[in-house]
C-alpha cells in the first residue's frame, strides 16, 4: 500500500458546497445553497490545498464571515484536504441569472402575491 496522499475530490468538494445554505434565501422560506445561487466562482485544488472563490450578491452582504466559516469548516473535513481558503469578492459581479434554473423555479413557486394565496395559508390549525 502506497503512502501517497490522494488529492481531494472536486465532486465531494461540490457536495460540501451544496450544503452551505444562503441565509437570505432561507429567510424567504427557500433554502438555496451557494451552488444553487451561483455564488461559487471557482474551486481550485492544488495538491492538498483547496481554494474556493465566492461571489457575494451585494456589496452590503453581511454574510461573508458566515460563508467563509461554513465553506472552510465543511471542506476541511474531507479526506486529502490539509488547508482550505475561501475568498469572497466585493459583491459587484453576481447577477440573478447566475442562479440555477431549479433555484429560479423554487423561488418563483414560493413567491406570493395577494391574488396567489395558497390553500395551506387558510387551513384550520389542528386541534
PDB file of N, CA, C and O in Angstrom, residues 10-58:
ATOM      1  N   UNK A  10     -13.022  16.818  -6.362  1.00  0.00           N
ATOM      2  CA  UNK A  10     -13.797  18.033  -6.647  1.00  0.00           C
ATOM      3  C   UNK A  10     -15.297  17.783  -6.488  1.00  0.00           C
ATOM      4  O   UNK A  10     -16.031  18.662  -6.012  1.00  0.00           O
ATOM      5  N   UNK A  11     -15.770  16.591  -6.852  1.00  0.00           N
ATOM      6  CA  UNK A  11     -17.199  16.295  -6.684  1.00  0.00           C
ATOM      7  C   UNK A  11     -17.595  16.309  -5.206  1.00  0.00           C
ATOM      8  O   UNK A  11     -18.673  16.791  -4.857  1.00  0.00           O
ATOM      9  N   UNK A  12     -16.720  15.807  -4.353  1.00  0.00           N
ATOM     10  CA  UNK A  12     -17.013  15.836  -2.909  1.00  0.00           C
ATOM     11  C   UNK A  12     -16.956  17.263  -2.371  1.00  0.00           C
ATOM     12  O   UNK A  12     -17.729  17.637  -1.496  1.00  0.00           O
ATOM     13  N   UNK A  13     -16.053  18.068  -2.915  1.00  0.00           N
ATOM     14  CA  UNK A  13     -15.994  19.481  -2.520  1.00  0.00           C
ATOM     15  C   UNK A  13     -17.295  20.171  -2.899  1.00  0.00           C
ATOM     16  O   UNK A  13     -17.897  20.891  -2.105  1.00  0.00           O
ATOM     17  N   UNK A  14     -17.764  19.900  -4.113  1.00  0.00           N
ATOM     18  CA  UNK A  14     -19.035  20.498  -4.551  1.00  0.00           C
ATOM     19  C   UNK A  14     -20.193  19.997  -3.688  1.00  0.00           C
ATOM     20  O   UNK A  14     -21.139  20.734  -3.410  1.00  0.00           O
ATOM     21  N   UNK A  15     -20.111  18.743  -3.240  1.00  0.00           N
ATOM     22  CA  UNK A  15     -21.131  18.223  -2.332  1.00  0.00           C
ATOM     23  C   UNK A  15     -21.168  19.014  -1.032  1.00  0.00           C
ATOM     24  O   UNK A  15     -22.239  19.307  -0.500  1.00  0.00           O
ATOM     25  N   UNK A  16     -19.993  19.375  -0.524  1.00  0.00           N
ATOM     26  CA  UNK A  16     -19.929  20.217   0.680  1.00  0.00           C
ATOM     27  C   UNK A  16     -20.531  21.588   0.411  1.00  0.00           C
ATOM     28  O   UNK A  16     -21.279  22.131   1.240  1.00  0.00           O
ATOM     29  N   UNK A  17     -20.222  22.154  -0.736  1.00  0.00           N
ATOM     30  CA  UNK A  17     -20.748  23.479  -1.076  1.00  0.00           C
ATOM     31  C   UNK A  17     -22.269  23.453  -1.217  1.00  0.00           C
ATOM     32  O   UNK A  17     -22.943  24.439  -0.913  1.00  0.00           O
ATOM     33  N   UNK A  18     -22.804  22.321  -1.664  1.00  0.00           N
ATOM     34  CA  UNK A  18     -24.261  22.187  -1.799  1.00  0.00           C
ATOM     35  C   UNK A  18     -24.951  22.217  -0.437  1.00  0.00           C
ATOM     36  O   UNK A  18     -26.162  22.434  -0.360  1.00  0.00           O
ATOM     37  N   UNK A  19     -24.194  21.997   0.645  1.00  0.00           N
ATOM     38  CA  UNK A  19     -24.759  22.017   1.993  1.00  0.00           C
ATOM     39  C   UNK A  19     -24.668  23.394   2.654  1.00  0.00           C
ATOM     40  O   UNK A  19     -25.231  23.605   3.723  1.00  0.00           O
ATOM     41  N   UNK A  20     -23.946  24.326   2.028  1.00  0.00           N
ATOM     42  CA  UNK A  20     -23.816  25.676   2.586  1.00  0.00           C
ATOM     43  C   UNK A  20     -25.003  26.495   2.078  1.00  0.00           C
ATOM     44  O   UNK A  20     -25.079  26.833   0.901  1.00  0.00           O
ATOM     45  N   UNK A  21     -25.920  26.776   2.986  1.00  0.00           N
ATOM     46  CA  UNK A  21     -27.166  27.454   2.629  1.00  0.00           C
ATOM     47  C   UNK A  21     -27.009  28.962   2.726  1.00  0.00           C
ATOM     48  O   UNK A  21     -26.450  29.484   3.695  1.00  0.00           O
ATOM     49  N   UNK A  22     -27.522  29.662   1.737  1.00  0.00           N
ATOM     50  CA  UNK A  22     -27.550  31.124   1.752  1.00  0.00           C
ATOM     51  C   UNK A  22     -28.597  31.573   2.768  1.00  0.00           C
ATOM     52  O   UNK A  22     -29.782  31.268   2.589  1.00  0.00           O
ATOM     53  N   UNK A  23     -28.194  32.256   3.835  1.00  0.00           N
ATOM     54  CA  UNK A  23     -29.152  32.652   4.869  1.00  0.00           C
ATOM     55  C   UNK A  23     -30.278  33.559   4.347  1.00  0.00           C
ATOM     56  O   UNK A  23     -31.398  33.492   4.841  1.00  0.00           O
ATOM     57  N   UNK A  24     -29.984  34.388   3.377  1.00  0.00           N
ATOM     58  CA  UNK A  24     -31.027  35.287   2.856  1.00  0.00           C
ATOM     59  C   UNK A  24     -32.099  34.503   2.103  1.00  0.00           C
ATOM     60  O   UNK A  24     -33.282  34.815   2.209  1.00  0.00           O
ATOM     61  N   UNK A  25     -31.695  33.474   1.373  1.00  0.00           N
ATOM     62  CA  UNK A  25     -32.698  32.647   0.698  1.00  0.00           C
ATOM     63  C   UNK A  25     -33.501  31.866   1.731  1.00  0.00           C
ATOM     64  O   UNK A  25     -34.724  31.724   1.606  1.00  0.00           O
ATOM     65  N   UNK A  26     -32.836  31.386   2.773  1.00  0.00           N
ATOM     66  CA  UNK A  26     -33.535  30.648   3.827  1.00  0.00           C
ATOM     67  C   UNK A  26     -34.568  31.538   4.502  1.00  0.00           C
ATOM     68  O   UNK A  26     -35.655  31.076   4.870  1.00  0.00           O
ATOM     69  N   UNK A  27     -34.254  32.821   4.644  1.00  0.00           N
ATOM     70  CA  UNK A  27     -35.192  33.754   5.273  1.00  0.00           C
ATOM     71  C   UNK A  27     -36.458  33.938   4.446  1.00  0.00           C
ATOM     72  O   UNK A  27     -37.512  34.272   4.992  1.00  0.00           O
ATOM     73  N   UNK A  28     -36.371  33.672   3.142  1.00  0.00           N
ATOM     74  CA  UNK A  28     -37.556  33.779   2.288  1.00  0.00           C
ATOM     75  C   UNK A  28     -38.372  32.486   2.291  1.00  0.00           C
ATOM     76  O   UNK A  28     -39.424  32.421   1.669  1.00  0.00           O
ATOM     77  N   UNK A  29     -37.838  31.454   2.961  1.00  0.00           N
ATOM     78  CA  UNK A  29     -38.526  30.172   3.006  1.00  0.00           C
ATOM     79  C   UNK A  29     -38.042  29.186   1.966  1.00  0.00           C
ATOM     80  O   UNK A  29     -38.561  28.086   1.848  1.00  0.00           O
ATOM     81  N   UNK A  30     -37.044  29.577   1.183  1.00  0.00           N
ATOM     82  CA  UNK A  30     -36.493  28.698   0.148  1.00  0.00           C
ATOM     83  C   UNK A  30     -35.006  28.554   0.437  1.00  0.00           C
ATOM     84  O   UNK A  30     -34.234  29.483   0.236  1.00  0.00           O
ATOM     85  N   UNK A  31     -34.612  27.391   0.925  1.00  0.00           N
ATOM     86  CA  UNK A  31     -33.212  27.155   1.295  1.00  0.00           C
ATOM     87  C   UNK A  31     -32.399  26.815   0.047  1.00  0.00           C
ATOM     88  O   UNK A  31     -32.480  25.704  -0.456  1.00  0.00           O
ATOM     89  N   UNK A  32     -31.609  27.782  -0.418  1.00  0.00           N
ATOM     90  CA  UNK A  32     -30.776  27.591  -1.595  1.00  0.00           C
ATOM     91  C   UNK A  32     -29.312  27.580  -1.181  1.00  0.00           C
ATOM     92  O   UNK A  32     -28.881  28.387  -0.359  1.00  0.00           O
ATOM     93  N   UNK A  33     -28.558  26.675  -1.781  1.00  0.00           N
ATOM     94  CA  UNK A  33     -27.135  26.584  -1.461  1.00  0.00           C
ATOM     95  C   UNK A  33     -26.352  27.639  -2.244  1.00  0.00           C
ATOM     96  O   UNK A  33     -26.864  28.266  -3.173  1.00  0.00           O
ATOM     97  N   UNK A  34     -25.067  27.766  -1.876  1.00  0.00           N
ATOM     98  CA  UNK A  34     -24.207  28.684  -2.619  1.00  0.00           C
ATOM     99  C   UNK A  34     -24.075  28.231  -4.077  1.00  0.00           C
ATOM    100  O   UNK A  34     -23.900  29.070  -4.967  1.00  0.00           O
ATOM    101  N   UNK A  35     -24.202  26.930  -4.326  1.00  0.00           N
ATOM    102  CA  UNK A  35     -24.192  26.442  -5.714  1.00  0.00           C
ATOM    103  C   UNK A  35     -25.478  26.830  -6.433  1.00  0.00           C
ATOM    104  O   UNK A  35     -25.442  27.315  -7.565  1.00  0.00           O
ATOM    105  N   UNK A  36     -26.625  26.620  -5.765  1.00  0.00           N
ATOM    106  CA  UNK A  36     -27.921  26.984  -6.355  1.00  0.00           C
ATOM    107  C   UNK A  36     -27.959  28.466  -6.731  1.00  0.00           C
ATOM    108  O   UNK A  36     -28.501  28.850  -7.758  1.00  0.00           O
ATOM    109  N   UNK A  37     -27.402  29.282  -5.840  1.00  0.00           N
ATOM    110  CA  UNK A  37     -27.434  30.730  -6.017  1.00  0.00           C
ATOM    111  C   UNK A  37     -26.436  31.225  -7.063  1.00  0.00           C
ATOM    112  O   UNK A  37     -26.485  32.385  -7.467  1.00  0.00           O
ATOM    113  N   UNK A  38     -25.525  30.360  -7.505  1.00  0.00           N
ATOM    114  CA  UNK A  38     -24.497  30.788  -8.460  1.00  0.00           C
ATOM    115  C   UNK A  38     -23.418  31.624  -7.798  1.00  0.00           C
ATOM    116  O   UNK A  38     -22.776  32.443  -8.455  1.00  0.00           O
ATOM    117  N   UNK A  39     -23.215  31.414  -6.510  1.00  0.00           N
ATOM    118  CA  UNK A  39     -22.220  32.199  -5.779  1.00  0.00           C
ATOM    119  C   UNK A  39     -20.801  31.649  -5.923  1.00  0.00           C
ATOM    120  O   UNK A  39     -19.837  32.354  -5.628  1.00  0.00           O
ATOM    121  N   UNK A  40     -20.662  30.406  -6.380  1.00  0.00           N
ATOM    122  CA  UNK A  40     -19.328  29.806  -6.499  1.00  0.00           C
ATOM    123  C   UNK A  40     -18.707  30.231  -7.826  1.00  0.00           C
ATOM    124  O   UNK A  40     -19.179  29.874  -8.896  1.00  0.00           O
ATOM    125  N   UNK A  41     -17.664  31.033  -7.714  1.00  0.00           N
ATOM    126  CA  UNK A  41     -16.940  31.490  -8.909  1.00  0.00           C
ATOM    127  C   UNK A  41     -15.980  30.398  -9.379  1.00  0.00           C
ATOM    128  O   UNK A  41     -15.886  30.099 -10.561  1.00  0.00           O
ATOM    129  N   UNK A  42     -15.247  29.795  -8.417  1.00  0.00           N
ATOM    130  CA  UNK A  42     -14.301  28.740  -8.796  1.00  0.00           C
ATOM    131  C   UNK A  42     -13.928  27.886  -7.591  1.00  0.00           C
ATOM    132  O   UNK A  42     -14.068  28.308  -6.448  1.00  0.00           O
ATOM    133  N   UNK A  43     -13.483  26.669  -7.907  1.00  0.00           N
ATOM    134  CA  UNK A  43     -12.927  25.749  -6.926  1.00  0.00           C
ATOM    135  C   UNK A  43     -11.594  25.290  -7.502  1.00  0.00           C
ATOM    136  O   UNK A  43     -11.552  24.743  -8.600  1.00  0.00           O
ATOM    137  N   UNK A  44     -10.523  25.561  -6.768  1.00  0.00           N
ATOM    138  CA  UNK A  44      -9.196  25.167  -7.220  1.00  0.00           C
ATOM    139  C   UNK A  44      -8.592  24.194  -6.210  1.00  0.00           C
ATOM    140  O   UNK A  44      -8.643  24.432  -5.013  1.00  0.00           O
ATOM    141  N   UNK A  45      -8.045  23.091  -6.736  1.00  0.00           N
ATOM    142  CA  UNK A  45      -7.379  22.104  -5.897  1.00  0.00           C
ATOM    143  C   UNK A  45      -5.935  22.023  -6.365  1.00  0.00           C
ATOM    144  O   UNK A  45      -5.670  21.747  -7.531  1.00  0.00           O
ATOM    145  N   UNK A  46      -5.037  22.280  -5.453  1.00  0.00           N
ATOM    146  CA  UNK A  46      -3.615  22.190  -5.741  1.00  0.00           C
ATOM    147  C   UNK A  46      -3.001  21.294  -4.673  1.00  0.00           C
ATOM    148  O   UNK A  46      -2.777  21.727  -3.540  1.00  0.00           O
ATOM    149  N   UNK A  47      -2.850  20.021  -5.021  1.00  0.00           N
ATOM    150  CA  UNK A  47      -2.379  19.052  -4.038  1.00  0.00           C
ATOM    151  C   UNK A  47      -3.404  18.893  -2.933  1.00  0.00           C
ATOM    152  O   UNK A  47      -4.551  18.536  -3.189  1.00  0.00           O
ATOM    153  N   UNK A  48      -3.002  19.213  -1.703  1.00  0.00           N
ATOM    154  CA  UNK A  48      -3.927  19.093  -0.566  1.00  0.00           C
ATOM    155  C   UNK A  48      -4.510  20.439  -0.142  1.00  0.00           C
ATOM    156  O   UNK A  48      -5.063  20.577   0.931  1.00  0.00           O
ATOM    157  N   UNK A  49      -4.364  21.434  -1.018  1.00  0.00           N
ATOM    158  CA  UNK A  49      -4.878  22.772  -0.734  1.00  0.00           C
ATOM    159  C   UNK A  49      -6.070  23.078  -1.630  1.00  0.00           C
ATOM    160  O   UNK A  49      -6.022  22.843  -2.835  1.00  0.00           O
ATOM    161  N   UNK A  50      -7.127  23.587  -1.008  1.00  0.00           N
ATOM    162  CA  UNK A  50      -8.353  23.913  -1.738  1.00  0.00           C
ATOM    163  C   UNK A  50      -8.637  25.402  -1.565  1.00  0.00           C
ATOM    164  O   UNK A  50      -8.584  25.926  -0.453  1.00  0.00           O
ATOM    165  N   UNK A  51      -8.928  26.057  -2.672  1.00  0.00           N
ATOM    166  CA  UNK A  51      -9.339  27.459  -2.638  1.00  0.00           C
ATOM    167  C   UNK A  51     -10.694  27.567  -3.317  1.00  0.00           C
ATOM    168  O   UNK A  51     -10.881  27.094  -4.437  1.00  0.00           O
ATOM    169  N   UNK A  52     -11.650  28.164  -2.604  1.00  0.00           N
ATOM    170  CA  UNK A  52     -12.990  28.400  -3.140  1.00  0.00           C
ATOM    171  C   UNK A  52     -13.187  29.907  -3.230  1.00  0.00           C
ATOM    172  O   UNK A  52     -12.989  30.625  -2.244  1.00  0.00           O
ATOM    173  N   UNK A  53     -13.562  30.378  -4.408  1.00  0.00           N
ATOM    174  CA  UNK A  53     -13.856  31.793  -4.604  1.00  0.00           C
ATOM    175  C   UNK A  53     -15.364  31.960  -4.748  1.00  0.00           C
ATOM    176  O   UNK A  53     -15.992  31.290  -5.579  1.00  0.00           O
ATOM    177  N   UNK A  54     -15.917  32.837  -3.919  1.00  0.00           N
ATOM    178  CA  UNK A  54     -17.359  33.094  -3.934  1.00  0.00           C
ATOM    179  C   UNK A  54     -17.657  34.510  -4.392  1.00  0.00           C
ATOM    180  O   UNK A  54     -16.894  35.435  -4.120  1.00  0.00           O
ATOM    181  N   UNK A  55     -18.804  34.650  -5.045  1.00  0.00           N
ATOM    182  CA  UNK A  55     -19.357  35.957  -5.358  1.00  0.00           C
ATOM    183  C   UNK A  55     -20.378  36.277  -4.272  1.00  0.00           C
ATOM    184  O   UNK A  55     -21.172  35.413  -3.913  1.00  0.00           O
ATOM    185  N   UNK A  56     -20.389  37.477  -3.788  1.00  0.00           N
ATOM    186  CA  UNK A  56     -21.455  37.913  -2.890  1.00  0.00           C
ATOM    187  C   UNK A  56     -22.550  38.538  -3.731  1.00  0.00           C
ATOM    188  O   UNK A  56     -22.296  39.050  -4.828  1.00  0.00           O
ATOM    189  N   UNK A  57     -23.780  38.517  -3.245  1.00  0.00           N
ATOM    190  CA  UNK A  57     -24.895  39.057  -4.023  1.00  0.00           C
ATOM    191  C   UNK A  57     -24.959  40.567  -4.001  1.00  0.00           C
ATOM    192  O   UNK A  57     -25.626  41.169  -4.825  1.00  0.00           O
ATOM    193  N   UNK A  58     -24.250  41.177  -3.048  1.00  0.00           N
ATOM    194  CA  UNK A  58     -24.332  42.629  -2.902  1.00  0.00           C
ATOM    195  C   UNK A  58     -23.132  43.136  -2.108  1.00  0.00           C
ATOM    196  O   UNK A  58     -22.628  42.425  -1.233  1.00  0.00           O
TER     197      UNK A  58
END
